[in-house]
mmCIF file of C-alpha atoms and ligand atoms in Angstrom:
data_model
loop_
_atom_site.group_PDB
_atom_site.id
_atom_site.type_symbol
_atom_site.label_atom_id
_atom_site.label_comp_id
_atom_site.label_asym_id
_atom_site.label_seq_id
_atom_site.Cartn_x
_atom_site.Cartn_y
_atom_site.Cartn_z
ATOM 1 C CA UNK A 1229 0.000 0.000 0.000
ATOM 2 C CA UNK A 1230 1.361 3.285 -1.174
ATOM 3 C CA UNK A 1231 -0.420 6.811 0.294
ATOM 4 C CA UNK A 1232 0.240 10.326 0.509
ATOM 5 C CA UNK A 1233 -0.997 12.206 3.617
ATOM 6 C CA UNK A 1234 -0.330 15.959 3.779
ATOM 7 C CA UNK A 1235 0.917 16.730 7.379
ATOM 8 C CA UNK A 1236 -1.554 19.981 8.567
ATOM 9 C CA UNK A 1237 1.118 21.244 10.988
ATOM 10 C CA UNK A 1238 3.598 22.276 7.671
ATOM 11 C CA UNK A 1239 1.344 21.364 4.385
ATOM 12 C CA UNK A 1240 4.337 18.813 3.486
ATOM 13 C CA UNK A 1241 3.338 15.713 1.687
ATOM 14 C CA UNK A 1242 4.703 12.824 3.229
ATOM 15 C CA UNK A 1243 4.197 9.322 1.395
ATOM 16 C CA UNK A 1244 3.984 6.069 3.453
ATOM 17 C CA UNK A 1245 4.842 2.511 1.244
ATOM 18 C CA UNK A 1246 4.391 -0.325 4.228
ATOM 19 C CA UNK A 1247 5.768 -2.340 1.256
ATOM 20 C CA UNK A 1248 9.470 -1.001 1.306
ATOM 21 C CA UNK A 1249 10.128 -2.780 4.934
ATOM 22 C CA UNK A 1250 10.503 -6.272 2.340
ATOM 23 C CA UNK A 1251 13.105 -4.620 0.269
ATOM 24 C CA UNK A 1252 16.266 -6.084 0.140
ATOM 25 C CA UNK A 1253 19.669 -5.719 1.913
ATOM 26 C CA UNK A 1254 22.952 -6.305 -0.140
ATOM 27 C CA UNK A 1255 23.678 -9.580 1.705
ATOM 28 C CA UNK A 1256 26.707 -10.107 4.168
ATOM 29 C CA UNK A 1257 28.190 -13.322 1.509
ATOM 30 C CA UNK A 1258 28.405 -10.124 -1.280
ATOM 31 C CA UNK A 1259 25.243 -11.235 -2.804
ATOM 32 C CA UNK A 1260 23.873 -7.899 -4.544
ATOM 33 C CA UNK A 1261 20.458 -7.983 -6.228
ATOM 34 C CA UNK A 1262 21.698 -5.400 -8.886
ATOM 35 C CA UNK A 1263 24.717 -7.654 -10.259
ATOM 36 C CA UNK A 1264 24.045 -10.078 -12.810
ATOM 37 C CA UNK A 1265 23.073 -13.067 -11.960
ATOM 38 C CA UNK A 1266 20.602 -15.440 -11.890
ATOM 39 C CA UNK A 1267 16.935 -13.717 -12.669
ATOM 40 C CA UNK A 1268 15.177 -15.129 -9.632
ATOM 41 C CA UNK A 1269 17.000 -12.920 -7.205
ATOM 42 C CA UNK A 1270 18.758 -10.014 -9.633
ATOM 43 C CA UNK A 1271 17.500 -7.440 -11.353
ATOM 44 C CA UNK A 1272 19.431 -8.073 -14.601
ATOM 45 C CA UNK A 1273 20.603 -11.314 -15.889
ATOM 46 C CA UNK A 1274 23.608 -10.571 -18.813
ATOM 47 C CA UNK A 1275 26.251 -7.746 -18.278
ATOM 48 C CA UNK A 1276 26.606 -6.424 -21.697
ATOM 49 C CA UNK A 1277 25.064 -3.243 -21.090
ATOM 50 C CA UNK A 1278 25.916 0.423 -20.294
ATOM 51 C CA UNK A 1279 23.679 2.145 -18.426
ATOM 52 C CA UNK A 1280 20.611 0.100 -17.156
ATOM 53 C CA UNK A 1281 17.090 1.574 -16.006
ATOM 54 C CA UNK A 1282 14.105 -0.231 -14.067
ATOM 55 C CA UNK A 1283 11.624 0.639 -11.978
ATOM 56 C CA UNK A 1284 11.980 0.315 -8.065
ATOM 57 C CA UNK A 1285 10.450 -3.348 -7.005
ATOM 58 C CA UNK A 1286 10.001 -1.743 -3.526
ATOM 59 C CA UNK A 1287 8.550 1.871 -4.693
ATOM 60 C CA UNK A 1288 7.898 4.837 -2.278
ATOM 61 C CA UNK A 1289 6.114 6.150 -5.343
ATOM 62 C CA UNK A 1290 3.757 4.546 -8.126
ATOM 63 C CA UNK A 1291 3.666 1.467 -5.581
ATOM 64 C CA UNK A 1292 0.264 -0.708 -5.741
ATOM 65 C CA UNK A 1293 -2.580 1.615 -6.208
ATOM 66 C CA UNK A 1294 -4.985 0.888 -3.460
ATOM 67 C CA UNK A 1295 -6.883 3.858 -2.827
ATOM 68 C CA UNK A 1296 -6.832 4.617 0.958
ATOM 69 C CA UNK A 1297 -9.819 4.920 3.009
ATOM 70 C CA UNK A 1298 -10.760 8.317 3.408
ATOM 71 C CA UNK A 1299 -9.285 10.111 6.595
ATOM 72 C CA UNK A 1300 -12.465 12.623 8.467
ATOM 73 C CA UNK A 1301 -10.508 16.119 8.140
ATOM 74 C CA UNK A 1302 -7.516 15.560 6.261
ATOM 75 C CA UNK A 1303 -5.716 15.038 2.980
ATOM 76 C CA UNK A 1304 -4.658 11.912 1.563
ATOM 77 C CA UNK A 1305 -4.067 10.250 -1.950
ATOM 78 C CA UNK A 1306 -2.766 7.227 -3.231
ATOM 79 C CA UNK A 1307 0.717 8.088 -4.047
ATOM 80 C CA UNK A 1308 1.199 7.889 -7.890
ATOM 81 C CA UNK A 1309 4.504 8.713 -9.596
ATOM 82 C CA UNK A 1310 7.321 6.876 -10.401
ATOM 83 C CA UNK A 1311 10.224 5.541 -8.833
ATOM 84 C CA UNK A 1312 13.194 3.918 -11.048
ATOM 85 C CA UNK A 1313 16.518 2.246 -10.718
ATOM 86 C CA UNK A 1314 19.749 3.304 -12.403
ATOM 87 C CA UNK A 1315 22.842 1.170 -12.537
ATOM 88 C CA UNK A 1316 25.559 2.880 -13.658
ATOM 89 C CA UNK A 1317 27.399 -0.233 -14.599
ATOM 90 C CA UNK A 1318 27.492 -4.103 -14.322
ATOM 91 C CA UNK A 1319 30.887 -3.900 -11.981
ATOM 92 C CA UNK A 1320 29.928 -3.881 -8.518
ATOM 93 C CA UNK A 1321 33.291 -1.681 -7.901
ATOM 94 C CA UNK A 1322 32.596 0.774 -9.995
ATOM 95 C CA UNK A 1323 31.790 4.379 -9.631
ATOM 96 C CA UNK A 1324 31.225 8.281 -10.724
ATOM 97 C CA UNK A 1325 34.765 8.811 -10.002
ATOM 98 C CA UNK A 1326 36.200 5.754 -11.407
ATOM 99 C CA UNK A 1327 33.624 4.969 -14.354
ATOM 100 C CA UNK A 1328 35.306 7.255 -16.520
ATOM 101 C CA UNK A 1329 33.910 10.112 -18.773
ATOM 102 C CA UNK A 1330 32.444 8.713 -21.705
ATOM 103 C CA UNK A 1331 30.333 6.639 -19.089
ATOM 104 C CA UNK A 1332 29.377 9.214 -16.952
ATOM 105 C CA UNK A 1333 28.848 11.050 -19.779
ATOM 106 C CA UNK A 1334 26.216 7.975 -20.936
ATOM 107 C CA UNK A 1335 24.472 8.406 -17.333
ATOM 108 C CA UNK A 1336 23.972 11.676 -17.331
ATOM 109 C CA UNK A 1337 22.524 11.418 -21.010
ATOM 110 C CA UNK A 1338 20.448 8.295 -19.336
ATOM 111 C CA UNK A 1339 18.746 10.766 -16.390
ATOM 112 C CA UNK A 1340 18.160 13.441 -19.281
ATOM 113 C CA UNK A 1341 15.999 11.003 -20.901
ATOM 114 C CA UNK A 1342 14.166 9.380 -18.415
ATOM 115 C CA UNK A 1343 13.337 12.693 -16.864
ATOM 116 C CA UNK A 1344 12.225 13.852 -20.472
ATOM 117 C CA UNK A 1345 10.137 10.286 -20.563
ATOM 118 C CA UNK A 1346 8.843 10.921 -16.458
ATOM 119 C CA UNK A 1347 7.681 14.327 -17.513
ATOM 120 C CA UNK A 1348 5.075 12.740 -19.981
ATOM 121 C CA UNK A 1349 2.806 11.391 -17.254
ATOM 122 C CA UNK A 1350 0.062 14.141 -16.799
ATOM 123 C CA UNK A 1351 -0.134 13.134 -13.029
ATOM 124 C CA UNK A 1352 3.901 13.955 -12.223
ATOM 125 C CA UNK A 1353 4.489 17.628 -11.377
ATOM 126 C CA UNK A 1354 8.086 17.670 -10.206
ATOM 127 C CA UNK A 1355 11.463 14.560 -10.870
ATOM 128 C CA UNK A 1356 14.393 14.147 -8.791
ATOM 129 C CA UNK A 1357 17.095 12.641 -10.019
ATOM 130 C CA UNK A 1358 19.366 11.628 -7.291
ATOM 131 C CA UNK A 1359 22.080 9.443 -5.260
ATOM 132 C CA UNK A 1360 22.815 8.160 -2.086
ATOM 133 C CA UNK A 1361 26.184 7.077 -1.617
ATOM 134 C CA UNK A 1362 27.152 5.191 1.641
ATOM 135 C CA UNK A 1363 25.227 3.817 4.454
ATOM 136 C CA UNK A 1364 25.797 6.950 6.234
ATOM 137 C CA UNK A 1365 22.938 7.840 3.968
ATOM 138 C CA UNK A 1366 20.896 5.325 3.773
ATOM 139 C CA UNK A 1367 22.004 3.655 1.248
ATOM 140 C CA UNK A 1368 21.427 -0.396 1.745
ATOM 141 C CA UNK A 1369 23.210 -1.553 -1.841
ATOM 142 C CA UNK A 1370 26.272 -0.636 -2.787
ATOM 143 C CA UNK A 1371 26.101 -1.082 -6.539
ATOM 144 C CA UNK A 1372 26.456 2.121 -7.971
ATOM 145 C CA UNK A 1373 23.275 3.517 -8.799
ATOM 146 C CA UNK A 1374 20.949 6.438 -8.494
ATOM 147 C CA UNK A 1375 16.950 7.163 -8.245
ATOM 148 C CA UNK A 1376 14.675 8.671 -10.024
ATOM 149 C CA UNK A 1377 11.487 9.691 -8.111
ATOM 150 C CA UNK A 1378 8.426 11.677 -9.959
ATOM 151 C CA UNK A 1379 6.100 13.046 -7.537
ATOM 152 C CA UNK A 1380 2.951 13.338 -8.153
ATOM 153 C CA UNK A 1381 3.321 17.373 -6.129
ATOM 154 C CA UNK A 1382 6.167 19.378 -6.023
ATOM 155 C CA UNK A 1383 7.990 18.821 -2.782
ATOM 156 C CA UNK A 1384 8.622 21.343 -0.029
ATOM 157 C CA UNK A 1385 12.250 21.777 -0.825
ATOM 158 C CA UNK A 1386 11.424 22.914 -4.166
ATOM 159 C CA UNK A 1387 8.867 25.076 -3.865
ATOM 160 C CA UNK A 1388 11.248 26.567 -1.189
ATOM 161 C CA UNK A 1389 14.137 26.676 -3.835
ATOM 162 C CA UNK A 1390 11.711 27.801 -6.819
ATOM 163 C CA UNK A 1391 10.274 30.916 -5.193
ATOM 164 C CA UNK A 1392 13.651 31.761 -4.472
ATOM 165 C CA UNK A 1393 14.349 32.087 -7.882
ATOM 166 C CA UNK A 1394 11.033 33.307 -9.092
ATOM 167 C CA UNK A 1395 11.751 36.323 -6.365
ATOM 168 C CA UNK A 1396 15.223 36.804 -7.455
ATOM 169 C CA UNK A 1397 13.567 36.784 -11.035
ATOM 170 C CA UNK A 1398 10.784 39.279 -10.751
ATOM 171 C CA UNK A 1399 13.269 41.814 -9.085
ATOM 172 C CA UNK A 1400 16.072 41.914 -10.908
ATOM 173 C CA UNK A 1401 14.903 40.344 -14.136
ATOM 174 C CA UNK A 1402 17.843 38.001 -14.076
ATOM 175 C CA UNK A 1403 18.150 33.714 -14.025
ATOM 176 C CA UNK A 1404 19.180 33.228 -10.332
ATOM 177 C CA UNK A 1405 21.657 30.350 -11.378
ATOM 178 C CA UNK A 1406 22.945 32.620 -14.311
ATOM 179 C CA UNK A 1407 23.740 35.398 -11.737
ATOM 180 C CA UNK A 1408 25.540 32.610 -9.446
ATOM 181 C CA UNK A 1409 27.758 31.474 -11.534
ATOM 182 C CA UNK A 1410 29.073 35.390 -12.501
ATOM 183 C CA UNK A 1411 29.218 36.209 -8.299
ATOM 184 C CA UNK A 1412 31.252 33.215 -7.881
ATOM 185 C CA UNK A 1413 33.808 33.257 -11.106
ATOM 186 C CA UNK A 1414 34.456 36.960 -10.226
ATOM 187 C CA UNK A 1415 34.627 36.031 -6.380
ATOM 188 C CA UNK A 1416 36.758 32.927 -6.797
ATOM 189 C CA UNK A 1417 37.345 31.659 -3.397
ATOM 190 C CA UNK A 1418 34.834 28.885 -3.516
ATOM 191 C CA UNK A 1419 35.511 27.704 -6.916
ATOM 192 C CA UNK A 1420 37.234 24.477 -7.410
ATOM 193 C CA UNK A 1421 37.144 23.991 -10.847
ATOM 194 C CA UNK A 1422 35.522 25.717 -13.689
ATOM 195 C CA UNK A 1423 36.022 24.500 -17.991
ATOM 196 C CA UNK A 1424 34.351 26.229 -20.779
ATOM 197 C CA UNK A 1425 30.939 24.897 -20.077
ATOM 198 C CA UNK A 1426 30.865 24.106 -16.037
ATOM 199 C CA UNK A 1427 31.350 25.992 -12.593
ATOM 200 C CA UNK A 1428 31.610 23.887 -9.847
ATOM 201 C CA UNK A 1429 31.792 25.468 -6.415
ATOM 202 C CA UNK A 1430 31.177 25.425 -2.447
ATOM 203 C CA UNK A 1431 28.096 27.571 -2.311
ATOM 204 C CA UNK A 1432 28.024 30.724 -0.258
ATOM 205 C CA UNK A 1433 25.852 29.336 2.261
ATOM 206 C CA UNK A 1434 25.638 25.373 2.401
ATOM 207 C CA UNK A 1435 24.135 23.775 4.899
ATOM 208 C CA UNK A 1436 26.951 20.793 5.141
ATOM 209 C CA UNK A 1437 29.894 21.545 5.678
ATOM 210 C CA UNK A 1438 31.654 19.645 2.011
ATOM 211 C CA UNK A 1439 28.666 20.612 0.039
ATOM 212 C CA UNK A 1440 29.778 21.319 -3.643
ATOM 213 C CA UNK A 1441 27.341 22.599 -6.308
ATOM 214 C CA UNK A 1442 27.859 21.909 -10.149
ATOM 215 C CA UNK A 1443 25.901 24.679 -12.762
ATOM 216 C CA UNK A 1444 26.437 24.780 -16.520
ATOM 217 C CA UNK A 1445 27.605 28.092 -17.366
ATOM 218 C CA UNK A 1446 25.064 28.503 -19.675
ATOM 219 C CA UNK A 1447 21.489 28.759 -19.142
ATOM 220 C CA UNK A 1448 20.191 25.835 -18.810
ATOM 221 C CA UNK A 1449 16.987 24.509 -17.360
ATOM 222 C CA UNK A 1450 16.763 21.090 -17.466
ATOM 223 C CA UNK A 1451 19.582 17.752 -18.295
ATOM 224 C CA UNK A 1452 17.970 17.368 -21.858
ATOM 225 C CA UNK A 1453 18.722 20.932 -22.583
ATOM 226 C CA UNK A 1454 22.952 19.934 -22.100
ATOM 227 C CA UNK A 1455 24.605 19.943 -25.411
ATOM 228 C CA UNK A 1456 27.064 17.001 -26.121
ATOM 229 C CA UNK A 1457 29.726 18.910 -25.209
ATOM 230 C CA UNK A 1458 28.159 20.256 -21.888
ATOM 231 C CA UNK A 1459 27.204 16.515 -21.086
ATOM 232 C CA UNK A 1460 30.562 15.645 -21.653
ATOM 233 C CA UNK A 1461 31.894 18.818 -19.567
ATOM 234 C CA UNK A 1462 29.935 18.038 -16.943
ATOM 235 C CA UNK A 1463 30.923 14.238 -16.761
ATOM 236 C CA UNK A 1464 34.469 15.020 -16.348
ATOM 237 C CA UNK A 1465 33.756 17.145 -13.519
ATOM 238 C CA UNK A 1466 31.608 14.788 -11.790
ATOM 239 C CA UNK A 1467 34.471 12.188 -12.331
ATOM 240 C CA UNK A 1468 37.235 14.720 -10.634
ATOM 241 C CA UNK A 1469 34.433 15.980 -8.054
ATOM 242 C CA UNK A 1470 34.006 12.018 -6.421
ATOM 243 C CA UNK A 1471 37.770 11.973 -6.600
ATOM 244 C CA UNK A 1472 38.681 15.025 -4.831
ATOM 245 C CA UNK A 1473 36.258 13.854 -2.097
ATOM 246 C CA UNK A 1474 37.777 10.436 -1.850
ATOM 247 C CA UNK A 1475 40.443 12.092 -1.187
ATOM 248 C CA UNK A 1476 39.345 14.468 1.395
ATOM 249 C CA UNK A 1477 39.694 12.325 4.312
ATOM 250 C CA UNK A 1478 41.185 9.306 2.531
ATOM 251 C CA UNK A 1479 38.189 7.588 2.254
ATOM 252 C CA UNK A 1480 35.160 6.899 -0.103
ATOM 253 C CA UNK A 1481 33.387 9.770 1.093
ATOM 254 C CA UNK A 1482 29.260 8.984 1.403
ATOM 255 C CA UNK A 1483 27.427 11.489 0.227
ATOM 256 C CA UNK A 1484 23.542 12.575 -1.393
ATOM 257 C CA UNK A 1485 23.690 13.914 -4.623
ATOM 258 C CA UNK A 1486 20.280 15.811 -6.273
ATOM 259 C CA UNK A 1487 20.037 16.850 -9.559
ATOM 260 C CA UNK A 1488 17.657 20.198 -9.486
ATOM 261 C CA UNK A 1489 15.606 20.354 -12.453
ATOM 262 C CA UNK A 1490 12.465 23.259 -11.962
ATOM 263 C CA UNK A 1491 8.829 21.185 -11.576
ATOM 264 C CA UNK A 1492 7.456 20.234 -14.924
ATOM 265 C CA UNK A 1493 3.726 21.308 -14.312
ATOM 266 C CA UNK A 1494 1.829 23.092 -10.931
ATOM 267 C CA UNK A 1495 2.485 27.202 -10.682
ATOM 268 C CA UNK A 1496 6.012 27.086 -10.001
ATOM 269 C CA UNK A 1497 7.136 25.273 -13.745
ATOM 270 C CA UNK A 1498 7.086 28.364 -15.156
ATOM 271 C CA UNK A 1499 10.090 29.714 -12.919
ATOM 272 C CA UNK A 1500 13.425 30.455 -15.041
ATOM 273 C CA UNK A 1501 15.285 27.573 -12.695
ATOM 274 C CA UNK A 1502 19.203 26.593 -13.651
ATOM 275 C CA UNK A 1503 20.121 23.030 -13.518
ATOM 276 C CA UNK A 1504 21.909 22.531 -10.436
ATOM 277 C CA UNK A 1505 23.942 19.424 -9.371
ATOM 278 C CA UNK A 1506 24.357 19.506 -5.566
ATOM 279 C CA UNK A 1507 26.645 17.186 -3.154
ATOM 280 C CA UNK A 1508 25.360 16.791 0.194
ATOM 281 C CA UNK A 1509 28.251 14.906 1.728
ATOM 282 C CA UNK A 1510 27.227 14.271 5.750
ATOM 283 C CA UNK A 1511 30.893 14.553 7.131
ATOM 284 C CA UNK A 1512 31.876 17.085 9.044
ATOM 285 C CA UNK A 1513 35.261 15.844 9.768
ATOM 286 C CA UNK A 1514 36.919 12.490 9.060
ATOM 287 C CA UNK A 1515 35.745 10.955 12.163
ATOM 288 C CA UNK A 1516 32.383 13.384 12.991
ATOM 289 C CA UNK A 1517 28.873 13.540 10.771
ATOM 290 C CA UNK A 1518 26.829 16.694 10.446
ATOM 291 C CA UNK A 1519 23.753 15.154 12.917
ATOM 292 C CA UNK A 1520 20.664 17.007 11.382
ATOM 293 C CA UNK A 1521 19.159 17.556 14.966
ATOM 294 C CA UNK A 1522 16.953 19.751 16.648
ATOM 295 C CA UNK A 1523 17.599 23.599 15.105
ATOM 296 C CA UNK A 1524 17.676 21.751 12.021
ATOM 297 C CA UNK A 1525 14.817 19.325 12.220
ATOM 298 C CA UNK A 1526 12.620 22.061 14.418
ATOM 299 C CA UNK A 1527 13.147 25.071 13.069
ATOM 300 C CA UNK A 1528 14.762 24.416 9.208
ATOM 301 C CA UNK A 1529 17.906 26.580 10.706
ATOM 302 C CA UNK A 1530 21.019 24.706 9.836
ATOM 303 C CA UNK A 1531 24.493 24.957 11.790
ATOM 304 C CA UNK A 1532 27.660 24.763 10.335
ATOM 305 C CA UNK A 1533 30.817 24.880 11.655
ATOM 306 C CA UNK A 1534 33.125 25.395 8.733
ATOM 307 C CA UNK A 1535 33.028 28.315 6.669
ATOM 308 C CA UNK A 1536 32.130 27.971 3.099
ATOM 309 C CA UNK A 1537 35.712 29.325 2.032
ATOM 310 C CA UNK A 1538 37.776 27.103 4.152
ATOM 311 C CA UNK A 1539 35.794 24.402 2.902
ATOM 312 C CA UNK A 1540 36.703 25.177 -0.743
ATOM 313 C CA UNK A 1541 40.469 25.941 0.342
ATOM 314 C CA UNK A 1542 40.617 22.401 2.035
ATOM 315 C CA UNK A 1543 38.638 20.503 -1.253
ATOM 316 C CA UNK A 1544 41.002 22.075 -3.672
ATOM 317 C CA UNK A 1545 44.595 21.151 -1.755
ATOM 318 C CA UNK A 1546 42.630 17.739 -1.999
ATOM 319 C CA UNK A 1547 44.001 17.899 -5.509
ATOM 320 C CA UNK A 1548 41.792 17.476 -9.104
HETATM 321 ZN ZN1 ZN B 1177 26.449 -5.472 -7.321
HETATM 322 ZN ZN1 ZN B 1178 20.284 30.665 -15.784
#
């Protein structure tokens, strides 16, 4: 049973899949359900493929469409959308920062068109492309793959992010992103790397302490809007990015990454967003984790206790 109640106290949509406690673990004897291997317990049988796609056996969203009983007083819906699988490669060992670019490069062209393919259901508003790397995150498989969740309502976050722009938009008739990426190339101290067609960068005010945003220089709205040779840009950054952080601490670094595309319908798809590629990484130090605890979970009011600038100083003497 998949259902979407809207919680009164905030007007968040929160979706509830009793389902996903049956999902699988990776298994302590390395079994993985997303290597090849025999189709009654993997996902894919032969490993001559690329990129591969499927949709989540244990959805949060689109799961089976039982339509709840109504609730007296409050909102609820069955919770359509989509949730889908990507593998980013048969190995097991592989990785963004080890795949090389002309695979990453194949991914990212992979998310452009299932988002482009997502955005075609009438009942999905807003997609998420995303990753979670490490358990630190939540991540139970350690195949290397990301999600792809289309909501059937554009989630708080967004609508948070999207008037943002739409504010910055109607004042000074500018692209928010657009205006970013000038502030930070003429600023310079939180750039880490920058090409022809790419700006990647600590933002000026993260809320984790290793976060690192990626923007094409360019305007661009959504991943199927890259040219080749943005796609390709892009790809090699990612790949240097994931190796920068590995080498942060001297470890695989675990981190969230979200791909920010604007909504695709609802009032805010209008809104002249910038494709945004954001790390979240959850380390703090090598041996401490940002806890997202009560200022943050109470009040939205995040604490951080590196500054943005030593951040980027310490990521770039990580090396490229
Ligand atoms: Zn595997
Ligand atoms: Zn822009």
């Amino acid at each position: 049973m998949s259902e979407l109640r809207q919680d009164p106290w905030s007007g968040e949509w929160i979706s509830f899949s009793d389902h996903r406690q049956a999902r699988p673990l990776e298994g302590a004897d390395g079994w993985c359900p997303f290597c090849p291997g025999d189709p009654a317990d993997h996902e894919v049988a032969d490993r001559d493929w690329d990129v591969m796609v499927f949709e989540n056996r244990f959805p949060a969203l689109g799961g089976p469409a039982t339509w709840p009983l109504p609730h007296p007083g409050y909102a609820s819906r069955p919770a359509r959308g989509h949730a889908e699988v990507v593998l980013y490669a048969p190995d097991h060992e592989a990785e963004l920062g080890s795949l090389g670019v002309e695979r990453v490069a194949r991914v990212i062209e992979v998310w452009a068109d299932r988002s482009t393919a997502l955005a075609r259901d009438p009942e999905v508003q807003s997609i998420l492309v995303f990753e979670n790397r490490g358990r630190e995150v939540g991540a139970t498989i350690a195949h290397p793959h990301g999600q792809i969740y289309a909501y059937p309502f554009v989630p708080s976050r967004i609508v948070q992010q999207m008037r943002a722009a739409e504010a910055f938009t109607r004042s000074s008739g500018l692209c928010l992103g657009c205006e970013v990426v000038a502030r930070e190339l003429k600023d310079g101290r939180r750039v880490l790397a920058q090409d022809a067609h790419v700006l990647v960068h600590v933002p000026f005010a993260p809320r984790f302490p290793y976060e690192v945003h990626l923007l094409p220089r360019r305007h661009v709205r959504r991943l199927a809007e890259l040219s080749a040779a943005e796609r390709r840009a892009l790809a090699a950054q990612l790949c240097r990015l994931v190796a920068r952080y590995d080498r942060l601490f001297g470890f695989k670094l675990p981190y969230v990454m979200l791909v920010h595309e604007p909504p695709v319908r609802g009032p805010l798809a209008g809104v002249a967003g910038h494709l945004r590629i954001a790390f979240l990484p959850p380390h703090r130090a090598a041996d401490r984790l940002k806890v997202v605890a009560g200022s943050e979970l109470g009040a939205g009011a995040f604490l951080t206790d590196v500054l943005p600038e030593v951040a980027a100083e310490r990521l770039r003497q990580a090396g490229s």
